[in-house]
mmCIF file of C-alpha atoms in Angstrom:
data_model
loop_
_atom_site.group_PDB
_atom_site.id
_atom_site.type_symbol
_atom_site.label_atom_id
_atom_site.label_comp_id
_atom_site.label_asym_id
_atom_site.label_seq_id
_atom_site.Cartn_x
_atom_site.Cartn_y
_atom_site.Cartn_z
ATOM 1 C CA MET M 1 -4.183 10.031 1.215
ATOM 2 C CA TYR M 2 -2.863 12.850 -0.945
ATOM 3 C CA PRO M 3 -2.332 12.247 -4.669
ATOM 4 C CA GLY M 4 1.266 12.912 -5.584
ATOM 5 C CA PHE M 5 2.458 12.401 -2.014
ATOM 6 C CA SER M 6 1.001 8.988 -1.318
ATOM 7 C CA LEU M 7 3.773 7.113 -3.089
ATOM 8 C CA HIS M 8 6.312 8.683 -0.728
ATOM 9 C CA ASP M 9 4.078 7.903 2.234
ATOM 10 C CA GLU M 10 3.803 4.310 1.075
ATOM 11 C CA LEU M 11 7.568 3.956 0.829
ATOM 12 C CA GLN M 12 7.902 5.356 4.348
ATOM 13 C CA LYS M 13 5.401 2.816 5.642
ATOM 14 C CA LEU M 14 7.247 -0.012 3.947
ATOM 15 C CA VAL M 15 10.305 1.018 5.942
ATOM 16 C CA ASP M 16 8.565 1.802 9.258
ATOM 17 C CA ILE M 17 5.988 -0.988 9.352
ATOM 18 C CA VAL M 18 7.177 -3.775 7.078
ATOM 19 C CA GLY M 19 10.859 -3.409 7.849
ATOM 20 C CA PHE M 20 12.291 -2.657 4.435
ATOM 21 C CA ARG M 21 15.546 -0.763 4.600
ATOM 22 C CA PRO M 22 16.758 2.055 2.376
ATOM 23 C CA MET M 23 19.258 0.677 -0.078
ATOM 24 C CA ALA M 24 22.238 2.522 1.432
ATOM 25 C CA ALA M 25 21.577 0.940 4.804
ATOM 26 C CA TYR M 26 21.126 -2.441 3.168
ATOM 27 C CA PHE M 27 24.580 -2.198 1.598
ATOM 28 C CA GLY M 28 26.144 -0.675 4.711
ATOM 29 C CA ARG M 29 27.116 2.490 2.843
ATOM 30 C CA GLU M 30 25.061 5.132 4.592
ATOM 31 C CA SER M 31 28.128 7.377 4.874
ATOM 32 C CA GLU M 32 28.275 7.582 1.064
ATOM 33 C CA PHE M 33 24.677 7.908 -0.126
ATOM 34 C CA GLY M 34 21.066 7.635 0.926
ATOM 35 C CA SER M 35 20.599 11.053 2.533
ATOM 36 C CA LEU M 36 20.606 14.680 1.434
ATOM 37 C CA GLU M 37 23.728 16.038 3.100
ATOM 38 C CA PRO M 38 26.838 17.884 1.901
ATOM 39 C CA GLY M 39 29.433 15.421 0.640
ATOM 40 C CA GLN M 40 26.994 12.616 -0.072
ATOM 41 C CA THR M 41 26.763 11.116 -3.543
ATOM 42 C CA ALA M 42 23.437 11.985 -5.145
ATOM 43 C CA ASP M 43 21.808 12.647 -8.489
ATOM 44 C CA LEU M 44 20.615 15.996 -7.269
ATOM 45 C CA VAL M 45 21.689 19.586 -7.809
ATOM 46 C CA MET M 46 20.513 22.336 -5.457
ATOM 47 C CA LEU M 47 20.549 25.900 -6.803
ATOM 48 C CA ASP M 48 19.757 29.207 -5.172
ATOM 49 C CA ALA M 49 18.523 30.690 -8.466
ATOM 50 C CA ASN M 50 16.184 29.760 -11.293
ATOM 51 C CA PRO M 51 18.283 28.285 -14.146
ATOM 52 C CA LEU M 52 15.483 28.996 -16.624
ATOM 53 C CA VAL M 53 16.056 32.736 -16.257
ATOM 54 C CA ASP M 54 19.559 32.513 -17.735
ATOM 55 C CA ILE M 55 20.445 29.044 -18.832
ATOM 56 C CA MET A 1 -10.194 -7.266 -10.639
ATOM 57 C CA ARG A 2 -11.420 -4.867 -8.024
ATOM 58 C CA THR A 3 -14.639 -6.554 -6.978
ATOM 59 C CA THR A 4 -16.191 -9.887 -7.719
ATOM 60 C CA PRO A 5 -19.516 -11.370 -6.627
ATOM 61 C CA ASP A 6 -18.121 -14.689 -5.434
ATOM 62 C CA GLU A 7 -15.113 -16.980 -5.409
ATOM 63 C CA ALA A 8 -16.411 -19.079 -8.312
ATOM 64 C CA THR A 9 -16.439 -15.996 -10.565
ATOM 65 C CA PHE A 10 -12.995 -15.044 -9.348
ATOM 66 C CA LEU A 11 -11.610 -18.491 -10.117
ATOM 67 C CA ALA A 12 -13.253 -18.513 -13.551
ATOM 68 C CA VAL A 13 -11.633 -15.172 -14.426
ATOM 69 C CA ALA A 14 -8.292 -16.399 -13.069
ATOM 70 C CA ALA A 15 -8.525 -19.549 -15.201
ATOM 71 C CA GLU A 16 -9.348 -17.529 -18.299
ATOM 72 C CA ALA A 17 -6.446 -15.142 -17.628
ATOM 73 C CA LYS A 18 -4.126 -18.131 -17.262
ATOM 74 C CA ARG A 19 -5.436 -19.665 -20.484
ATOM 75 C CA ARG A 20 -4.718 -16.433 -22.344
ATOM 76 C CA HIS A 21 -1.352 -15.945 -20.616
ATOM 77 C CA LEU A 22 -2.498 -12.645 -19.136
ATOM 78 C CA PRO A 23 -1.272 -11.279 -15.796
ATOM 79 C CA PHE A 24 -4.042 -11.103 -13.250
ATOM 80 C CA ALA A 25 -4.139 -8.727 -10.288
ATOM 81 C CA ALA A 26 -7.039 -8.704 -7.856
ATOM 82 C CA HIS A 27 -8.372 -7.729 -4.517
ATOM 83 C CA PRO A 28 -8.335 -10.768 -2.246
ATOM 84 C CA ILE A 29 -11.164 -13.243 -2.312
ATOM 85 C CA GLY A 30 -11.235 -16.832 -1.096
ATOM 86 C CA THR A 31 -8.482 -18.494 0.825
ATOM 87 C CA PRO A 32 -4.824 -17.554 0.364
ATOM 88 C CA ARG A 33 -4.089 -21.027 -0.995
ATOM 89 C CA SER A 34 -6.876 -20.834 -3.564
ATOM 90 C CA MET A 35 -5.576 -17.449 -4.755
ATOM 91 C CA ILE A 36 -2.070 -18.816 -5.065
ATOM 92 C CA SER A 37 -3.161 -21.929 -6.903
ATOM 93 C CA ALA A 38 -5.399 -19.823 -9.182
ATOM 94 C CA GLY A 39 -2.214 -18.222 -10.489
ATOM 95 C CA LEU A 40 -2.927 -14.698 -9.307
ATOM 96 C CA THR A 41 -0.074 -12.415 -10.398
ATOM 97 C CA SER A 42 -0.503 -9.999 -7.551
ATOM 98 C CA VAL A 43 -2.842 -9.575 -4.639
ATOM 99 C CA GLU A 44 -3.859 -6.178 -3.310
ATOM 100 C CA HIS A 45 -4.001 -4.882 0.285
ATOM 101 C CA PHE A 46 -3.714 -8.184 2.117
ATOM 102 C CA LEU A 47 -3.473 -11.882 1.474
ATOM 103 C CA ALA A 48 -6.028 -12.657 4.126
ATOM 104 C CA PHE A 49 -8.377 -10.694 6.301
ATOM 105 C CA PRO A 50 -8.758 -11.165 9.209
ATOM 106 C CA PRO A 51 -5.010 -11.716 9.521
ATOM 107 C CA LEU A 52 -3.538 -15.206 9.537
ATOM 108 C CA ASP A 53 -3.902 -15.756 13.292
ATOM 109 C CA ALA A 54 -5.211 -19.285 12.879
ATOM 110 C CA LEU A 55 -1.830 -20.355 11.519
ATOM 111 C CA THR A 56 1.333 -20.771 13.535
ATOM 112 C CA ARG A 57 4.367 -18.778 12.480
ATOM 113 C CA THR A 58 5.654 -21.881 10.716
ATOM 114 C CA GLY A 59 2.324 -22.306 8.972
ATOM 115 C CA ARG A 60 2.347 -18.697 7.805
ATOM 116 C CA ARG A 61 5.905 -19.096 6.555
ATOM 117 C CA ALA A 62 4.898 -22.151 4.535
ATOM 118 C CA LEU A 63 2.111 -20.115 2.962
ATOM 119 C CA PHE A 64 4.402 -17.182 2.134
ATOM 120 C CA ASP A 65 6.963 -19.594 0.702
ATOM 121 C CA LYS A 66 4.207 -20.801 -1.627
ATOM 122 C CA MET A 67 3.668 -17.203 -2.734
ATOM 123 C CA VAL A 68 7.354 -16.860 -3.517
ATOM 124 C CA GLU A 69 7.384 -20.153 -5.372
ATOM 125 C CA ALA A 70 4.342 -19.086 -7.412
ATOM 126 C CA ARG A 71 5.989 -15.697 -8.133
ATOM 127 C CA MET A 72 2.957 -13.982 -6.725
ATOM 128 C CA PHE A 73 3.544 -10.316 -5.950
ATOM 129 C CA TYR A 74 2.045 -8.411 -3.106
ATOM 130 C CA SER A 75 0.787 -4.843 -3.361
ATOM 131 C CA ASN A 76 -0.375 -3.742 0.048
ATOM 132 C CA THR A 77 -1.067 -0.022 -0.529
ATOM 133 C CA MET A 78 -0.917 0.666 3.191
ATOM 134 C CA VAL A 79 -1.295 4.347 2.581
ATOM 135 C CA ASN A 80 -5.019 3.947 2.027
ATOM 136 C CA LEU A 81 -5.563 2.592 5.542
ATOM 137 C CA ASP A 82 -4.965 5.922 7.269
ATOM 138 C CA PRO A 83 -7.866 7.807 5.669
ATOM 139 C CA LEU A 84 -10.212 4.903 6.342
ATOM 140 C CA LEU A 85 -9.419 5.071 10.025
ATOM 141 C CA LEU A 86 -9.360 8.845 10.419
ATOM 142 C CA PRO A 87 -12.228 9.992 12.694
ATOM 143 C CA TYR A 88 -15.014 11.755 10.810
ATOM 144 C CA GLU A 89 -14.495 15.190 12.376
ATOM 145 C CA GLU A 90 -10.771 15.097 11.641
ATOM 146 C CA ALA A 91 -11.326 13.944 8.065
ATOM 147 C CA LYS A 92 -13.891 16.680 7.510
ATOM 148 C CA LYS A 93 -11.472 19.271 8.867
ATOM 149 C CA ARG A 94 -8.864 18.186 6.343
ATOM 150 C CA VAL A 95 -11.267 18.194 3.409
ATOM 151 C CA GLU A 96 -12.329 21.768 4.173
ATOM 152 C CA ASP A 97 -8.767 22.897 4.881
ATOM 153 C CA SER A 98 -8.346 24.653 1.514
ATOM 154 C CA THR A 99 -5.384 26.755 2.643
ATOM 155 C CA GLY A 100 -3.450 23.786 3.980
ATOM 156 C CA VAL A 101 -3.299 24.810 7.635
ATOM 157 C CA VAL A 102 -3.911 21.289 8.970
ATOM 158 C CA ASP A 103 -1.824 19.642 6.278
ATOM 159 C CA PRO A 104 0.086 21.707 3.699
ATOM 160 C CA ARG A 105 -0.342 18.967 1.107
ATOM 161 C CA ARG A 106 -4.078 19.578 1.024
ATOM 162 C CA LYS A 107 -3.777 22.776 -1.038
ATOM 163 C CA HIS A 108 -2.257 20.808 -3.936
ATOM 164 C CA VAL A 109 -5.284 18.537 -4.336
ATOM 165 C CA CYS A 110 -7.499 19.497 -7.271
ATOM 166 C CA ALA A 111 -11.180 20.350 -6.941
ATOM 167 C CA TYR A 112 -12.710 17.222 -8.436
ATOM 168 C CA LEU A 113 -10.688 15.007 -6.084
ATOM 169 C CA ILE A 114 -11.786 17.153 -3.165
ATOM 170 C CA ASP A 115 -15.425 16.616 -4.192
ATOM 171 C CA ASP A 116 -14.835 12.875 -4.315
ATOM 172 C CA TRP A 117 -12.994 12.959 -1.000
ATOM 173 C CA ARG A 118 -15.818 14.929 0.635
ATOM 174 C CA GLU A 119 -18.292 12.314 -0.549
ATOM 175 C CA GLN A 120 -16.162 9.484 0.829
ATOM 176 C CA VAL A 121 -15.800 11.222 4.184
ATOM 177 C CA GLU A 122 -19.580 11.495 4.455
ATOM 178 C CA GLU A 123 -19.947 7.828 3.515
ATOM 179 C CA GLY A 124 -17.538 6.923 6.324
ATOM 180 C CA LYS A 125 -19.324 9.051 8.921
ATOM 181 C CA SER A 126 -20.515 6.017 10.882
ATOM 182 C CA ALA A 127 -16.920 4.714 11.054
ATOM 183 C CA PRO A 128 -17.600 1.412 9.236
ATOM 184 C CA TYR A 129 -13.890 0.587 9.227
ATOM 185 C CA GLU A 130 -13.300 1.100 12.943
ATOM 186 C CA PRO A 131 -13.315 -2.673 13.769
ATOM 187 C CA PHE A 132 -10.469 -2.932 11.290
ATOM 188 C CA ARG A 133 -8.203 -0.975 13.657
ATOM 189 C CA LYS A 134 -7.903 -3.889 16.117
ATOM 190 C CA GLN A 135 -6.642 -6.133 13.350
ATOM 191 C CA LEU A 136 -3.852 -3.820 12.239
ATOM 192 C CA PRO A 137 -1.024 -5.120 14.460
ATOM 193 C CA ASN A 138 -1.461 -8.683 13.216
ATOM 194 C CA LEU A 139 -1.990 -7.533 9.670
ATOM 195 C CA TYR A 140 1.333 -5.697 9.912
ATOM 196 C CA ARG A 141 2.889 -8.867 11.353
ATOM 197 C CA ASP A 142 1.781 -10.732 8.242
ATOM 198 C CA PHE A 143 3.352 -8.015 6.047
ATOM 199 C CA ARG A 144 6.680 -8.286 7.886
ATOM 200 C CA GLU A 145 6.715 -12.063 7.702
ATOM 201 C CA MET A 146 5.994 -11.912 3.983
ATOM 202 C CA ARG A 147 9.004 -9.665 3.510
ATOM 203 C CA GLU A 148 11.157 -12.015 5.585
ATOM 204 C CA ALA A 149 10.018 -14.929 3.421
ATOM 205 C CA GLY A 150 11.095 -13.053 0.306
ATOM 206 C CA VAL A 151 7.681 -12.171 -1.103
ATOM 207 C CA GLN A 152 8.116 -9.384 -3.630
ATOM 208 C CA PHE A 153 6.260 -6.199 -2.763
ATOM 209 C CA LEU A 154 4.923 -3.710 -5.268
ATOM 210 C CA VAL A 155 4.665 -0.126 -4.168
ATOM 211 C CA GLU A 156 1.199 1.200 -4.857
ATOM 212 C CA ALA A 157 -1.269 0.416 -6.393
ATOM 213 C CA THR A 158 -3.793 -1.991 -7.835
ATOM 214 C CA SER A 159 -3.866 -0.697 -11.380
ATOM 215 C CA ALA A 160 -0.088 -0.804 -11.755
ATOM 216 C CA SER A 161 0.440 -4.260 -10.377
ATOM 217 C CA CYS A 162 0.331 -6.235 -13.600
#
């Protein structure tokens, strides 16, 4: 068990072992959100530079 | 409550928590029904061990329905089962893997946790938890049936459950 990673591992186990489903799958909207892919809705911005260098 | 000497102490603490309107989270002790009736807010790791094989599926469902009715949460912290069941040599390899070759996550773990981990690995050298492995499939069955019954799960861990 690795501190900082274990929460993610636990969530994965809840899906794989207990049968919980990611929310997007639960609502039948996997084509809209729930994965990190171009075109998906997400509260995430990926940059190829450090914004702290020149904000 | 992480450990308790006996069920009577557990029930006394539960009663006092109820009297003071305090949430009460604990490792399991006693029968599932006694924990539910004691007003436990959340139970950690499992509701019963060994798993609930003595009950039929209908019997287990009735028990889990009681949990739902009592608004008793379940915090299973499954992630801590893996290290308990890791063979000694493999665990030792990971502890000493300071550059993260075996597992890249290892290099992010700070020194004092590594010391603690090393100590725990040595304590588990004789594989005291190995008999636990055979119980896992039915323990997982209980987890799934709890979810199906609508028991609310808390994601990790004991201290956060209240």
